[in-house]
Amino acid sequence: SYYLITVMFPALLVLIIAFLCYGTSSIISPATFRSSSNSSNISVLLQGYININLFYKKLSKPPIIISINSTNQEKFQASASFEKEREVLNLSWAHNGSNITWCLLFQFSKFENSYSLNKISLYYELPDLPGSKRASNNQSIFSVSIGSHYSCQAEQDIWLDNYSPCPVSVNLTLSQLKVQAFKQGSEPEFHGLMVQCSLDYHLDKIVPTIIGISLAVMIILALIAFIITSRRNR
């Protein structure tokens, strides 16, 4: 019938496309950063999309926004320091107009049989605000057992606090994140149990449920429309 062709089929097509998009990964793969210890068989591995935004304003000028992201993975140099109870993954790159190398540090701490990402710091310098500056977040992002890895597909927005008088706001966005510190072996693969973040639990339950209910409603409406149309044509 006209109703089925013009209303129901397009609606079903939109829902099917949304379902496929939800289960399809991005075209650009997440960046992978890895560093190994020279003296022991230990490494740290991080994978994900990293986006850094710096916002600041100068007198009588519009706000200035500087964005750095991990889609151009080659510009980042990964290194790490390894201690018995602490590991620090250092992502560094040369920024245009800056006299210093910018660094994004992920600090992991080990306690008994678990480890946590308990600090993220950014060291930077802006062309019109000279001098090295540091912004950090000292709140624990996650804690998992040794031998397992952390996974969070959802976006996490983290604001980094400046530790000197500075009119700059620093926002770090992480998504499709996988991390394993104090990792045995240097191969670029995650091992052990995957610990999923609470944001992913919520997303995994809500989105498929909404899509399923919507599809069921569309099918019921289509059947009702078909029955009504069939009776009218008798």
PDB file of C-alpha atoms in Angstrom:
ATOM      1  CA  SER A   1       0.000   0.000   0.000  1.00  0.00           C
ATOM      2  CA  TYR A   2       0.926   3.664  -0.249  1.00  0.00           C
ATOM      3  CA  TYR A   3       1.404   3.874   3.524  1.00  0.00           C
ATOM      4  CA  LEU A   4       3.826   0.970   3.580  1.00  0.00           C
ATOM      5  CA  ILE A   5       5.894   2.305   0.689  1.00  0.00           C
ATOM      6  CA  THR A   6       6.106   5.945   1.753  1.00  0.00           C
ATOM      7  CA  VAL A   7       6.302   5.652   5.549  1.00  0.00           C
ATOM      8  CA  MET A   8       7.148   2.211   6.882  1.00  0.00           C
ATOM      9  CA  PHE A   9       9.878   1.126   4.486  1.00  0.00           C
ATOM     10  CA  PRO A  10      11.932   4.359   4.800  1.00  0.00           C
ATOM     11  CA  ALA A  11      11.612   4.209   8.583  1.00  0.00           C
ATOM     12  CA  LEU A  12      12.760   0.595   8.655  1.00  0.00           C
ATOM     13  CA  LEU A  13      15.644   1.441   6.332  1.00  0.00           C
ATOM     14  CA  VAL A  14      16.793   4.250   8.643  1.00  0.00           C
ATOM     15  CA  LEU A  15      16.725   1.929  11.659  1.00  0.00           C
ATOM     16  CA  ILE A  16      18.688  -0.763   9.825  1.00  0.00           C
ATOM     17  CA  ILE A  17      21.331   1.769   8.767  1.00  0.00           C
ATOM     18  CA  ALA A  18      21.570   3.067  12.348  1.00  0.00           C
ATOM     19  CA  PHE A  19      22.024  -0.465  13.639  1.00  0.00           C
ATOM     20  CA  LEU A  20      24.780  -1.176  11.119  1.00  0.00           C
ATOM     21  CA  CYS A  21      26.541   2.099  11.917  1.00  0.00           C
ATOM     22  CA  TYR A  22      26.426   1.335  15.629  1.00  0.00           C
ATOM     23  CA  GLY A  23      28.236  -1.937  15.085  1.00  0.00           C
ATOM     24  CA  THR A  24      30.748  -0.640  12.546  1.00  0.00           C
ATOM     25  CA  SER A  25      34.132   0.694  13.579  1.00  0.00           C
ATOM     26  CA  SER A  26      35.472   4.026  12.387  1.00  0.00           C
ATOM     27  CA  ILE A  27      37.284   4.269   9.077  1.00  0.00           C
ATOM     28  CA  ILE A  28      40.427   5.606  10.755  1.00  0.00           C
ATOM     29  CA  SER A  29      41.833   3.036  13.157  1.00  0.00           C
ATOM     30  CA  PRO A  30      42.724   4.059  16.714  1.00  0.00           C
ATOM     31  CA  ALA A  31      46.360   4.957  17.256  1.00  0.00           C
ATOM     32  CA  THR A  32      48.533   2.434  19.089  1.00  0.00           C
ATOM     33  CA  PHE A  33      51.404   3.478  21.349  1.00  0.00           C
ATOM     34  CA  ARG A  34      53.801   1.012  22.951  1.00  0.00           C
ATOM     35  CA  SER A  35      57.060   1.175  24.847  1.00  0.00           C
ATOM     36  CA  SER A  36      59.152  -1.589  26.399  1.00  0.00           C
ATOM     37  CA  SER A  37      61.736  -1.738  29.134  1.00  0.00           C
ATOM     38  CA  ASN A  38      65.316  -2.355  28.030  1.00  0.00           C
ATOM     39  CA  SER A  39      66.211  -4.224  31.202  1.00  0.00           C
ATOM     40  CA  SER A  40      63.146  -6.424  31.723  1.00  0.00           C
ATOM     41  CA  ASN A  41      60.357  -8.073  29.759  1.00  0.00           C
ATOM     42  CA  ILE A  42      57.804  -5.414  30.717  1.00  0.00           C
ATOM     43  CA  SER A  43      55.918  -2.979  28.508  1.00  0.00           C
ATOM     44  CA  VAL A  44      53.044  -0.520  28.488  1.00  0.00           C
ATOM     45  CA  LEU A  45      50.466  -0.468  25.691  1.00  0.00           C
ATOM     46  CA  LEU A  46      47.826   2.168  24.906  1.00  0.00           C
ATOM     47  CA  GLN A  47      45.391   2.281  22.003  1.00  0.00           C
ATOM     48  CA  GLY A  48      42.659   4.789  21.223  1.00  0.00           C
ATOM     49  CA  TYR A  49      41.655   8.152  19.835  1.00  0.00           C
ATOM     50  CA  ILE A  50      43.271  11.066  21.663  1.00  0.00           C
ATOM     51  CA  ASN A  51      42.077  14.619  21.157  1.00  0.00           C
ATOM     52  CA  ILE A  52      43.518  17.627  23.013  1.00  0.00           C
ATOM     53  CA  ASN A  53      41.851  21.041  22.882  1.00  0.00           C
ATOM     54  CA  LEU A  54      43.337  24.197  24.378  1.00  0.00           C
ATOM     55  CA  PHE A  55      41.115  27.269  24.741  1.00  0.00           C
ATOM     56  CA  TYR A  56      42.307  30.750  25.634  1.00  0.00           C
ATOM     57  CA  LYS A  57      41.467  34.366  24.905  1.00  0.00           C
ATOM     58  CA  LYS A  58      43.555  37.485  24.501  1.00  0.00           C
ATOM     59  CA  LEU A  59      42.268  40.991  25.086  1.00  0.00           C
ATOM     60  CA  SER A  60      39.981  42.331  22.339  1.00  0.00           C
ATOM     61  CA  LYS A  61      40.495  39.173  20.274  1.00  0.00           C
ATOM     62  CA  PRO A  62      38.213  36.199  19.613  1.00  0.00           C
ATOM     63  CA  PRO A  63      38.872  32.954  21.526  1.00  0.00           C
ATOM     64  CA  ILE A  64      41.779  30.869  20.263  1.00  0.00           C
ATOM     65  CA  ILE A  65      41.432  27.090  19.994  1.00  0.00           C
ATOM     66  CA  ILE A  66      44.334  24.716  19.406  1.00  0.00           C
ATOM     67  CA  SER A  67      43.498  21.088  18.635  1.00  0.00           C
ATOM     68  CA  ILE A  68      45.834  18.103  18.563  1.00  0.00           C
ATOM     69  CA  ASN A  69      44.638  14.594  17.785  1.00  0.00           C
ATOM     70  CA  SER A  70      46.112  11.149  17.322  1.00  0.00           C
ATOM     71  CA  THR A  71      44.817  10.557  13.789  1.00  0.00           C
ATOM     72  CA  ASN A  72      48.279  11.521  12.556  1.00  0.00           C
ATOM     73  CA  GLN A  73      49.980   8.873  14.653  1.00  0.00           C
ATOM     74  CA  GLU A  74      53.409   9.340  13.077  1.00  0.00           C
ATOM     75  CA  LYS A  75      53.976  12.738  14.680  1.00  0.00           C
ATOM     76  CA  PHE A  76      53.840  11.231  18.185  1.00  0.00           C
ATOM     77  CA  GLN A  77      56.939   9.634  19.693  1.00  0.00           C
ATOM     78  CA  ALA A  78      56.218   7.068  22.399  1.00  0.00           C
ATOM     79  CA  SER A  79      58.628   6.366  25.241  1.00  0.00           C
ATOM     80  CA  ALA A  80      58.257   5.213  28.822  1.00  0.00           C
ATOM     81  CA  SER A  81      59.972   5.035  32.172  1.00  0.00           C
ATOM     82  CA  PHE A  82      59.687   1.844  34.204  1.00  0.00           C
ATOM     83  CA  GLU A  83      59.971   1.496  37.959  1.00  0.00           C
ATOM     84  CA  LYS A  84      58.896  -1.253  40.307  1.00  0.00           C
ATOM     85  CA  GLU A  85      55.698   0.486  41.388  1.00  0.00           C
ATOM     86  CA  ARG A  86      55.271   3.082  38.635  1.00  0.00           C
ATOM     87  CA  GLU A  87      55.223   3.371  34.851  1.00  0.00           C
ATOM     88  CA  VAL A  88      54.935   6.563  32.802  1.00  0.00           C
ATOM     89  CA  LEU A  89      54.018   6.518  29.113  1.00  0.00           C
ATOM     90  CA  ASN A  90      55.271   9.663  27.368  1.00  0.00           C
ATOM     91  CA  LEU A  91      53.764  10.779  24.047  1.00  0.00           C
ATOM     92  CA  SER A  92      55.806  13.682  22.679  1.00  0.00           C
ATOM     93  CA  TRP A  93      55.669  15.767  19.520  1.00  0.00           C
ATOM     94  CA  ALA A  94      57.030  18.982  18.027  1.00  0.00           C
ATOM     95  CA  HIS A  95      54.399  21.703  17.883  1.00  0.00           C
ATOM     96  CA  ASN A  96      54.577  24.526  15.350  1.00  0.00           C
ATOM     97  CA  GLY A  97      55.738  27.803  16.858  1.00  0.00           C
ATOM     98  CA  SER A  98      56.821  26.241  20.148  1.00  0.00           C
ATOM     99  CA  ASN A  99      60.378  26.156  21.485  1.00  0.00           C
ATOM    100  CA  ILE A 100      59.768  23.047  23.574  1.00  0.00           C
ATOM    101  CA  THR A 101      58.576  19.540  22.813  1.00  0.00           C
ATOM    102  CA  TRP A 102      54.978  18.999  23.863  1.00  0.00           C
ATOM    103  CA  CYS A 103      54.420  15.936  26.059  1.00  0.00           C
ATOM    104  CA  LEU A 104      51.344  14.024  27.161  1.00  0.00           C
ATOM    105  CA  LEU A 105      52.147  11.769  30.116  1.00  0.00           C
ATOM    106  CA  PHE A 106      50.092   8.832  31.398  1.00  0.00           C
ATOM    107  CA  GLN A 107      51.211   7.775  34.879  1.00  0.00           C
ATOM    108  CA  PHE A 108      50.350   4.294  36.162  1.00  0.00           C
ATOM    109  CA  SER A 109      50.811   3.196  39.759  1.00  0.00           C
ATOM    110  CA  LYS A 110      50.991  -0.362  41.033  1.00  0.00           C
ATOM    111  CA  PHE A 111      49.535  -1.428  44.361  1.00  0.00           C
ATOM    112  CA  GLU A 112      49.718  -5.085  45.397  1.00  0.00           C
ATOM    113  CA  ASN A 113      47.952  -7.023  42.591  1.00  0.00           C
ATOM    114  CA  SER A 114      46.398  -4.082  40.743  1.00  0.00           C
ATOM    115  CA  TYR A 115      47.406  -0.960  38.849  1.00  0.00           C
ATOM    116  CA  SER A 116      45.676   2.326  38.095  1.00  0.00           C
ATOM    117  CA  LEU A 117      45.935   5.273  35.739  1.00  0.00           C
ATOM    118  CA  ASN A 118      46.108   7.939  38.405  1.00  0.00           C
ATOM    119  CA  LYS A 119      47.565  10.955  36.611  1.00  0.00           C
ATOM    120  CA  ILE A 120      47.555  12.531  33.146  1.00  0.00           C
ATOM    121  CA  SER A 121      49.735  15.579  32.449  1.00  0.00           C
ATOM    122  CA  LEU A 122      50.303  17.838  29.461  1.00  0.00           C
ATOM    123  CA  TYR A 123      53.463  19.940  29.103  1.00  0.00           C
ATOM    124  CA  TYR A 124      53.111  22.639  26.473  1.00  0.00           C
ATOM    125  CA  GLU A 125      54.076  26.120  25.307  1.00  0.00           C
ATOM    126  CA  LEU A 126      52.017  28.554  23.233  1.00  0.00           C
ATOM    127  CA  PRO A 127      53.564  30.960  20.702  1.00  0.00           C
ATOM    128  CA  ASP A 128      51.919  34.048  22.211  1.00  0.00           C
ATOM    129  CA  LEU A 129      52.193  32.800  25.817  1.00  0.00           C
ATOM    130  CA  PRO A 130      55.882  31.817  26.090  1.00  0.00           C
ATOM    131  CA  GLY A 131      57.225  29.571  28.796  1.00  0.00           C
ATOM    132  CA  SER A 132      56.651  25.917  29.605  1.00  0.00           C
ATOM    133  CA  LYS A 133      53.262  25.187  31.165  1.00  0.00           C
ATOM    134  CA  ARG A 134      51.782  22.110  32.795  1.00  0.00           C
ATOM    135  CA  ALA A 135      48.196  20.953  33.102  1.00  0.00           C
ATOM    136  CA  SER A 136      47.298  17.769  34.989  1.00  0.00           C
ATOM    137  CA  ASN A 137      44.482  15.599  36.195  1.00  0.00           C
ATOM    138  CA  ASN A 138      45.212  13.813  39.472  1.00  0.00           C
ATOM    139  CA  GLN A 139      42.042  11.741  39.679  1.00  0.00           C
ATOM    140  CA  SER A 140      42.231   8.016  39.024  1.00  0.00           C
ATOM    141  CA  ILE A 141      40.726   7.075  35.658  1.00  0.00           C
ATOM    142  CA  PHE A 142      40.567   3.331  36.300  1.00  0.00           C
ATOM    143  CA  SER A 143      42.000   0.530  38.398  1.00  0.00           C
ATOM    144  CA  VAL A 144      42.354  -3.087  37.226  1.00  0.00           C
ATOM    145  CA  SER A 145      44.247  -6.182  38.286  1.00  0.00           C
ATOM    146  CA  ILE A 146      47.757  -6.942  37.049  1.00  0.00           C
ATOM    147  CA  GLY A 147      47.636  -9.025  33.864  1.00  0.00           C
ATOM    148  CA  SER A 148      44.318  -7.564  32.679  1.00  0.00           C
ATOM    149  CA  HIS A 149      43.577  -4.572  30.470  1.00  0.00           C
ATOM    150  CA  TYR A 150      41.114  -1.691  30.569  1.00  0.00           C
ATOM    151  CA  SER A 151      38.696  -0.922  27.732  1.00  0.00           C
ATOM    152  CA  CYS A 152      36.354   2.033  27.215  1.00  0.00           C
ATOM    153  CA  GLN A 153      34.800   2.606  23.794  1.00  0.00           C
ATOM    154  CA  ALA A 154      32.741   5.599  24.953  1.00  0.00           C
ATOM    155  CA  GLU A 155      34.117   9.132  24.929  1.00  0.00           C
ATOM    156  CA  GLN A 156      35.690  10.345  28.158  1.00  0.00           C
ATOM    157  CA  ASP A 157      36.145  14.100  28.620  1.00  0.00           C
ATOM    158  CA  ILE A 158      38.889  15.003  31.075  1.00  0.00           C
ATOM    159  CA  TRP A 159      39.724  18.577  32.065  1.00  0.00           C
ATOM    160  CA  LEU A 160      43.352  19.179  32.984  1.00  0.00           C
ATOM    161  CA  ASP A 161      44.062  21.815  35.634  1.00  0.00           C
ATOM    162  CA  ASN A 162      46.845  24.341  35.076  1.00  0.00           C
ATOM    163  CA  TYR A 163      49.454  24.564  37.826  1.00  0.00           C
ATOM    164  CA  SER A 164      50.529  28.124  37.113  1.00  0.00           C
ATOM    165  CA  PRO A 165      48.633  31.369  36.498  1.00  0.00           C
ATOM    166  CA  CYS A 166      47.446  30.727  32.976  1.00  0.00           C
ATOM    167  CA  PRO A 167      44.289  31.696  31.066  1.00  0.00           C
ATOM    168  CA  VAL A 168      44.288  28.405  29.131  1.00  0.00           C
ATOM    169  CA  SER A 169      41.657  25.678  29.506  1.00  0.00           C
ATOM    170  CA  VAL A 170      42.842  22.204  28.533  1.00  0.00           C
ATOM    171  CA  ASN A 171      40.416  19.428  27.613  1.00  0.00           C
ATOM    172  CA  LEU A 172      41.454  15.855  26.824  1.00  0.00           C
ATOM    173  CA  THR A 173      39.031  13.496  25.066  1.00  0.00           C
ATOM    174  CA  LEU A 174      39.716   9.760  24.975  1.00  0.00           C
ATOM    175  CA  SER A 175      37.627   7.238  23.051  1.00  0.00           C
ATOM    176  CA  GLN A 176      37.890   3.596  21.967  1.00  0.00           C
ATOM    177  CA  LEU A 177      40.535   3.383  24.656  1.00  0.00           C
ATOM    178  CA  LYS A 178      42.442   0.232  25.571  1.00  0.00           C
ATOM    179  CA  VAL A 179      45.273   0.293  28.094  1.00  0.00           C
ATOM    180  CA  GLN A 180      47.551  -2.273  29.685  1.00  0.00           C
ATOM    181  CA  ALA A 181      50.412  -1.305  31.979  1.00  0.00           C
ATOM    182  CA  PHE A 182      52.900  -3.554  33.802  1.00  0.00           C
ATOM    183  CA  LYS A 183      52.443  -5.909  30.860  1.00  0.00           C
ATOM    184  CA  GLN A 184      54.561  -9.015  30.454  1.00  0.00           C
ATOM    185  CA  GLY A 185      56.055  -9.168  26.959  1.00  0.00           C
ATOM    186  CA  SER A 186      56.649  -6.517  24.325  1.00  0.00           C
ATOM    187  CA  GLU A 187      54.215  -7.661  21.626  1.00  0.00           C
ATOM    188  CA  PRO A 188      51.539  -5.087  20.623  1.00  0.00           C
ATOM    189  CA  GLU A 189      48.624  -7.197  21.847  1.00  0.00           C
ATOM    190  CA  PHE A 190      46.398  -6.921  24.889  1.00  0.00           C
ATOM    191  CA  HIS A 191      46.350  -9.934  27.189  1.00  0.00           C
ATOM    192  CA  GLY A 192      44.279 -11.240  30.046  1.00  0.00           C
ATOM    193  CA  LEU A 193      40.833 -10.223  31.200  1.00  0.00           C
ATOM    194  CA  MET A 194      39.259  -7.145  29.609  1.00  0.00           C
ATOM    195  CA  VAL A 195      37.749  -4.790  32.192  1.00  0.00           C
ATOM    196  CA  GLN A 196      35.037  -2.649  30.617  1.00  0.00           C
ATOM    197  CA  CYS A 197      34.204   0.862  31.818  1.00  0.00           C
ATOM    198  CA  SER A 198      30.764   1.687  33.228  1.00  0.00           C
ATOM    199  CA  LEU A 199      30.011   4.005  30.283  1.00  0.00           C
ATOM    200  CA  ASP A 200      30.237   1.054  27.893  1.00  0.00           C
ATOM    201  CA  TYR A 201      27.909  -1.083  30.024  1.00  0.00           C
ATOM    202  CA  HIS A 202      25.283   1.652  29.838  1.00  0.00           C
ATOM    203  CA  LEU A 203      25.745   2.177  26.090  1.00  0.00           C
ATOM    204  CA  ASP A 204      25.745  -1.544  25.265  1.00  0.00           C
ATOM    205  CA  LYS A 205      22.402  -2.022  27.004  1.00  0.00           C
ATOM    206  CA  ILE A 206      20.515   1.126  26.044  1.00  0.00           C
ATOM    207  CA  VAL A 207      21.264   1.472  22.313  1.00  0.00           C
ATOM    208  CA  PRO A 208      20.409  -2.109  21.209  1.00  0.00           C
ATOM    209  CA  THR A 209      17.281  -2.012  23.387  1.00  0.00           C
ATOM    210  CA  ILE A 210      16.046   1.196  21.757  1.00  0.00           C
ATOM    211  CA  ILE A 211      16.765  -0.147  18.274  1.00  0.00           C
ATOM    212  CA  GLY A 212      15.040  -3.448  19.050  1.00  0.00           C
ATOM    213  CA  ILE A 213      11.926  -1.780  20.465  1.00  0.00           C
ATOM    214  CA  SER A 214      11.752   0.602  17.501  1.00  0.00           C
ATOM    215  CA  LEU A 215      11.995  -2.262  15.022  1.00  0.00           C
ATOM    216  CA  ALA A 216       9.289  -4.196  16.870  1.00  0.00           C
ATOM    217  CA  VAL A 217       6.957  -1.182  16.850  1.00  0.00           C
ATOM    218  CA  MET A 218       7.570  -0.643  13.130  1.00  0.00           C
ATOM    219  CA  ILE A 219       6.805  -4.286  12.341  1.00  0.00           C
ATOM    220  CA  ILE A 220       3.575  -4.191  14.368  1.00  0.00           C
ATOM    221  CA  LEU A 221       2.468  -0.977  12.660  1.00  0.00           C
ATOM    222  CA  ALA A 222       3.292  -2.476   9.268  1.00  0.00           C
ATOM    223  CA  LEU A 223       1.166  -5.560  10.035  1.00  0.00           C
ATOM    224  CA  ILE A 224      -1.742  -3.412  11.218  1.00  0.00           C
ATOM    225  CA  ALA A 225      -1.520  -1.277   8.076  1.00  0.00           C
ATOM    226  CA  PHE A 226      -1.391  -4.411   5.922  1.00  0.00           C
ATOM    227  CA  ILE A 227      -4.480  -5.903   7.601  1.00  0.00           C
ATOM    228  CA  ILE A 228      -6.457  -2.657   7.260  1.00  0.00           C
ATOM    229  CA  THR A 229      -5.465  -2.283   3.603  1.00  0.00           C
ATOM    230  CA  SER A 230      -6.378  -5.912   2.836  1.00  0.00           C
ATOM    231  CA  ARG A 231      -9.867  -5.522   4.341  1.00  0.00           C
ATOM    232  CA  ARG A 232     -10.500  -2.337   2.388  1.00  0.00           C
ATOM    233  CA  ASN A 233      -9.542  -4.027  -0.881  1.00  0.00           C
ATOM    234  CA  ARG A 234     -12.011  -6.893  -0.431  1.00  0.00           C
TER     235      ARG A 234
END
